[in-house]
Amino acid sequence: MSLSATAFRVRRVYDPPEEADGLRVLVDRLWPRGLAKARAEVDEWVKELTPSNELRTWLHTHPERYDAFAERYRGELAAAGPDAEATAERLRAAAARGPVTLLTAVKEPDHSHVPVLLDHLRG
């Protein structure tokens, strides 16, 4: 299934929800610090598609090794198993019907796990 570049969008979870968000999906392993669940208006939390705690911690201590992180995370996604792949397929199907907004608490989404996850979902 080929998805357009606009099928998924990325926003920080701390930003106020917008009508154009469509399905709001949290793609962080940990719940965002200081954010009430009601205020976040998250429709789904897909921890099974996030980097392992070990890999997430590794990136925080080695930010200069982003390419190595991305490679390792791609490996985790490929080996994640049928539940994770079913979640990815469900998000792809939702994006084929309308907007899906991937929400993250990271300050620099372009230098995080999110671009790797987007490639996985669009692939």
Coordinates of N, CA and C in Angstrom, one line a residue:
M1 N 0.8 -1.2 0.0 CA 0.0 0.0 0.0 C 0.9 1.2 0.0
S2 N 0.7 2.1 -0.9 CA 1.5 3.3 -1.0 C 0.7 4.5 -0.3
L3 N 1.4 5.1 0.6 CA 0.7 6.2 1.3 C 1.4 7.6 0.9
S4 N 0.6 8.6 0.7 CA 1.1 9.9 0.4 C 1.9 10.4 1.6
A5 N 2.7 11.4 1.3 CA 3.5 12.0 2.3 C 2.6 12.7 3.3
T6 N 1.4 13.1 3.0 CA 0.5 13.8 3.9 C -0.3 12.9 4.7
A7 N -0.3 11.6 4.5 CA -1.1 10.6 5.2 C -0.8 10.6 6.7
F8 N 0.5 10.8 7.0 CA 1.0 10.9 8.4 C 1.5 12.3 8.6
R9 N 1.3 12.8 9.7 CA 2.0 14.0 10.1 C 2.5 13.9 11.5
V10 N 3.5 14.7 11.9 CA 4.1 14.6 13.2 C 3.9 15.9 13.9
R11 N 3.6 15.8 15.2 CA 3.4 17.0 16.0 C 3.9 16.7 17.4
R12 N 4.3 17.7 18.2 CA 4.6 17.5 19.6 C 3.3 17.3 20.4
V13 N 3.3 16.4 21.3 CA 2.1 16.0 22.1 C 1.7 17.2 23.0
Y14 N 2.7 18.1 23.3 CA 2.4 19.2 24.1 C 1.6 20.3 23.4
D15 N 1.6 20.3 22.1 CA 0.9 21.3 21.3 C -0.6 21.0 21.4
P16 N -1.5 22.0 21.4 CA -2.9 21.8 21.4 C -3.4 21.0 20.2
P17 N -4.3 20.1 20.5 CA -4.9 19.3 19.4 C -5.6 20.2 18.3
E18 N -5.5 19.8 17.1 CA -6.2 20.5 16.0 C -7.1 19.5 15.3
E19 N -8.2 20.1 14.7 CA -9.2 19.3 14.0 C -8.5 18.5 12.9
A20 N -7.5 19.1 12.3 CA -6.8 18.4 11.1 C -5.9 17.2 11.6
D21 N -5.8 17.0 12.9 CA -4.9 15.9 13.4 C -5.5 14.5 13.0
G22 N -6.8 14.4 12.9 CA -7.4 13.1 12.6 C -7.1 12.2 13.8
L23 N -6.6 11.0 13.5 CA -6.3 10.0 14.6 C -5.0 10.4 15.2
R24 N -5.0 10.6 16.5 CA -3.8 11.1 17.3 C -3.2 9.9 18.0
V25 N -1.9 9.6 17.6 CA -1.2 8.4 18.1 C 0.1 8.8 18.7
L26 N 0.2 8.4 20.0 CA 1.4 8.7 20.8 C 2.4 7.6 20.4
V27 N 3.6 8.0 20.0 CA 4.6 7.1 19.5 C 5.9 7.1 20.4
D28 N 5.7 7.4 21.7 CA 6.8 7.4 22.7 C 6.6 6.2 23.6
R29 N 7.7 5.7 24.1 CA 7.6 4.5 25.0 C 7.0 5.0 26.4
L30 N 7.4 6.2 26.8 CA 7.0 6.7 28.1 C 6.0 7.8 27.9
W31 N 5.0 7.9 28.9 CA 4.0 8.9 28.8 C 4.7 10.3 29.0
P32 N 4.3 11.3 28.3 CA 5.0 12.6 28.4 C 4.9 13.2 29.8
R33 N 6.0 13.7 30.3 CA 6.1 14.3 31.6 C 5.2 15.5 31.7
G34 N 4.4 15.5 32.8 CA 3.6 16.7 33.1 C 2.4 16.9 32.3
L35 N 2.0 15.9 31.5 CA 0.8 16.1 30.6 C -0.3 15.1 31.0
A36 N -1.4 15.8 31.3 CA -2.6 15.0 31.7 C -3.2 14.3 30.5
K37 N -3.6 13.0 30.7 CA -4.1 12.2 29.6 C -5.3 12.9 28.9
A38 N -6.1 13.5 29.7 CA -7.3 14.2 29.1 C -6.9 15.3 28.2
R39 N -5.9 16.1 28.6 CA -5.5 17.2 27.8 C -4.8 16.8 26.5
A40 N -4.1 15.7 26.6 CA -3.3 15.2 25.4 C -4.3 14.8 24.3
E41 N -5.4 14.3 24.6 CA -6.4 13.8 23.6 C -5.7 12.8 22.6
V42 N -5.1 11.8 23.2 CA -4.4 10.7 22.5 C -5.5 9.6 22.2
D43 N -5.6 9.2 21.0 CA -6.5 8.2 20.6 C -5.9 6.8 20.8
E44 N -4.6 6.7 20.6 CA -3.9 5.4 20.7 C -2.5 5.6 21.1
W45 N -2.0 4.7 21.9 CA -0.6 4.7 22.3 C 0.1 3.4 21.9
V46 N 1.0 3.5 21.0 CA 1.6 2.3 20.3 C 3.0 2.1 20.8
K47 N 3.1 1.7 22.1 CA 4.4 1.4 22.7 C 5.2 0.3 21.9
E48 N 4.4 -0.6 21.3 CA 5.1 -1.7 20.6 C 5.8 -1.3 19.3
L49 N 5.6 -0.1 18.9 CA 6.4 0.4 17.7 C 7.5 1.4 18.1
T50 N 7.7 1.5 19.4 CA 8.8 2.5 19.9 C 10.1 1.8 20.1
P51 N 11.2 2.5 20.1 CA 12.5 1.8 20.4 C 12.5 1.2 21.8
S52 N 13.2 0.2 22.0 CA 13.4 -0.4 23.3 C 13.9 0.6 24.3
N53 N 13.7 0.4 25.6 CA 14.3 1.3 26.6 C 15.8 1.3 26.5
E54 N 16.4 0.2 26.2 CA 17.9 0.2 26.0 C 18.3 1.1 24.9
L55 N 17.6 1.0 23.7 CA 18.0 1.7 22.6 C 17.7 3.2 22.8
R56 N 16.6 3.5 23.4 CA 16.2 4.9 23.7 C 17.3 5.5 24.6
T57 N 17.7 4.8 25.6 CA 18.7 5.4 26.5 C 20.0 5.5 25.8
W58 N 20.4 4.6 24.9 CA 21.6 4.6 24.2 C 21.6 5.9 23.3
L59 N 20.5 6.2 22.6 CA 20.5 7.5 21.8 C 20.7 8.7 22.7
H60 N 20.1 8.7 23.9 CA 20.3 9.9 24.7 C 21.8 10.1 25.2
T61 N 22.5 9.0 25.3 CA 23.9 9.1 25.7 C 24.9 9.2 24.5
H62 N 24.4 8.9 23.3 CA 25.2 9.0 22.1 C 24.5 9.7 20.9
P63 N 24.0 10.9 21.2 CA 23.2 11.6 20.1 C 24.0 11.8 18.8
E64 N 25.3 11.8 18.9 CA 26.1 12.0 17.7 C 26.1 10.8 16.8
R65 N 25.6 9.7 17.3 CA 25.6 8.4 16.6 C 24.2 8.1 16.1
Y66 N 23.5 9.1 15.6 CA 22.1 8.9 15.2 C 22.0 7.9 14.1
D67 N 22.9 7.8 13.1 CA 22.8 6.9 12.0 C 22.8 5.4 12.6
A68 N 23.7 5.2 13.5 CA 23.7 3.9 14.2 C 22.5 3.6 14.9
F69 N 21.9 4.6 15.6 CA 20.6 4.4 16.3 C 19.5 4.0 15.3
A70 N 19.5 4.8 14.2 CA 18.4 4.5 13.2 C 18.5 3.1 12.6
E71 N 19.7 2.6 12.4 CA 20.0 1.3 11.9 C 19.5 0.2 12.9
R72 N 19.8 0.5 14.2 CA 19.4 -0.5 15.2 C 17.9 -0.5 15.4
Y73 N 17.3 0.7 15.4 CA 15.9 0.8 15.5 C 15.1 0.1 14.3
R74 N 15.7 0.3 13.1 CA 15.1 -0.4 12.0 C 15.1 -1.9 12.2
G75 N 16.2 -2.4 12.8 CA 16.3 -3.8 13.2 C 15.3 -4.2 14.2
E76 N 15.1 -3.4 15.2 CA 14.0 -3.7 16.2 C 12.7 -3.8 15.5
L77 N 12.4 -2.8 14.7 CA 11.1 -2.8 14.0 C 10.9 -4.1 13.1
A78 N 11.9 -4.5 12.4 CA 11.8 -5.7 11.6 C 11.6 -6.9 12.4
A79 N 12.2 -7.0 13.6 CA 12.1 -8.2 14.4 C 11.0 -8.1 15.5
A80 N 10.1 -7.1 15.4 CA 9.2 -6.8 16.5 C 8.1 -7.8 16.7
G81 N 7.8 -8.6 15.6 CA 6.8 -9.6 15.8 C 5.4 -9.2 15.2
P82 N 4.5 -10.2 15.3 CA 3.2 -10.0 14.6 C 2.3 -8.9 15.3
D83 N 2.4 -8.8 16.6 CA 1.6 -7.7 17.2 C 2.0 -6.3 16.7
A84 N 3.3 -6.1 16.7 CA 3.8 -4.8 16.2 C 3.4 -4.6 14.7
E85 N 3.6 -5.6 13.9 CA 3.3 -5.5 12.5 C 1.8 -5.2 12.3
A86 N 0.9 -5.9 13.1 CA -0.5 -5.7 13.0 C -0.8 -4.2 13.4
T87 N -0.2 -3.7 14.4 CA -0.4 -2.3 14.7 C 0.1 -1.4 13.6
A88 N 1.2 -1.6 13.0 CA 1.7 -0.8 11.8 C 0.7 -0.9 10.7
E89 N 0.1 -2.1 10.4 CA -0.9 -2.2 9.3 C -2.1 -1.5 9.7
R90 N -2.5 -1.5 10.9 CA -3.7 -0.7 11.3 C -3.5 0.8 11.1
L91 N -2.3 1.3 11.5 CA -2.0 2.7 11.2 C -2.0 3.0 9.8
R92 N -1.4 2.1 9.0 CA -1.4 2.4 7.5 C -2.8 2.4 6.9
A93 N -3.7 1.5 7.4 CA -5.1 1.5 6.9 C -5.8 2.8 7.4
A94 N -5.5 3.2 8.6 CA -6.1 4.5 9.1 C -5.7 5.7 8.2
A95 N -4.4 5.7 7.9 CA -3.8 6.8 7.1 C -4.4 6.8 5.7
A96 N -4.8 5.6 5.2 CA -5.4 5.5 3.9 C -6.8 6.1 3.9
R97 N -7.4 6.2 5.1 CA -8.7 6.8 5.2 C -8.7 8.2 5.6
G98 N -7.7 8.7 6.2 CA -7.6 10.1 6.6 C -6.3 10.4 7.4
P99 N -6.2 11.6 7.9 CA -5.0 12.0 8.6 C -4.7 11.2 9.8
V100 N -3.4 10.8 10.0 CA -3.0 10.2 11.3 C -1.8 11.1 11.8
T101 N -1.9 11.6 13.0 CA -0.9 12.4 13.6 C -0.1 11.6 14.6
L102 N 1.2 11.5 14.3 CA 2.1 10.8 15.3 C 2.6 11.8 16.3
L103 N 2.3 11.6 17.5 CA 2.6 12.5 18.6 C 3.8 12.1 19.4
T104 N 4.7 13.0 19.7 CA 5.9 12.7 20.4 C 6.2 13.9 21.4
A105 N 6.9 13.6 22.5 CA 7.3 14.6 23.4 C 8.7 15.1 23.1
V106 N 9.4 14.4 22.2 CA 10.8 14.8 22.0 C 10.9 16.3 21.5
K107 N 12.0 17.0 21.9 CA 12.1 18.4 21.5 C 12.5 18.5 20.0
E108 N 13.2 17.5 19.5 CA 13.6 17.6 18.1 C 13.2 16.3 17.3
P109 N 11.9 16.3 16.9 CA 11.4 15.1 16.3 C 12.2 14.6 15.1
D110 N 12.8 15.6 14.3 CA 13.6 15.2 13.2 C 14.9 14.4 13.5
H111 N 15.3 14.5 14.8 CA 16.5 13.8 15.2 C 16.1 12.8 16.4
S112 N 15.1 12.0 16.1 CA 14.6 11.1 17.1 C 14.2 9.8 16.3
H113 N 13.4 8.9 17.0 CA 13.0 7.7 16.4 C 11.9 7.9 15.4
V114 N 11.2 9.1 15.4 CA 10.1 9.4 14.6 C 10.3 9.2 13.1
P115 N 11.4 9.8 12.5 CA 11.6 9.6 11.1 C 11.8 8.2 10.7
V116 N 12.4 7.4 11.5 CA 12.6 5.9 11.2 C 11.2 5.2 11.2
L117 N 10.4 5.6 12.2 CA 9.1 5.0 12.3 C 8.2 5.4 11.1
L118 N 8.3 6.7 10.7 CA 7.6 7.1 9.5 C 8.0 6.3 8.3
D119 N 9.3 6.1 8.1 CA 9.8 5.3 6.9 C 9.2 3.9 7.0
H120 N 9.2 3.4 8.2 CA 8.6 2.0 8.4 C 7.1 2.0 8.0
L121 N 6.4 3.0 8.4 CA 4.9 3.0 8.2 C 4.7 3.3 6.7
R122 N 5.5 4.1 6.1 CA 5.3 4.4 4.7 C 5.8 3.3 3.7
G123 N 6.7 2.5 4.3 CA 7.4 1.5 3.4 C 6.4 0.4 3.1

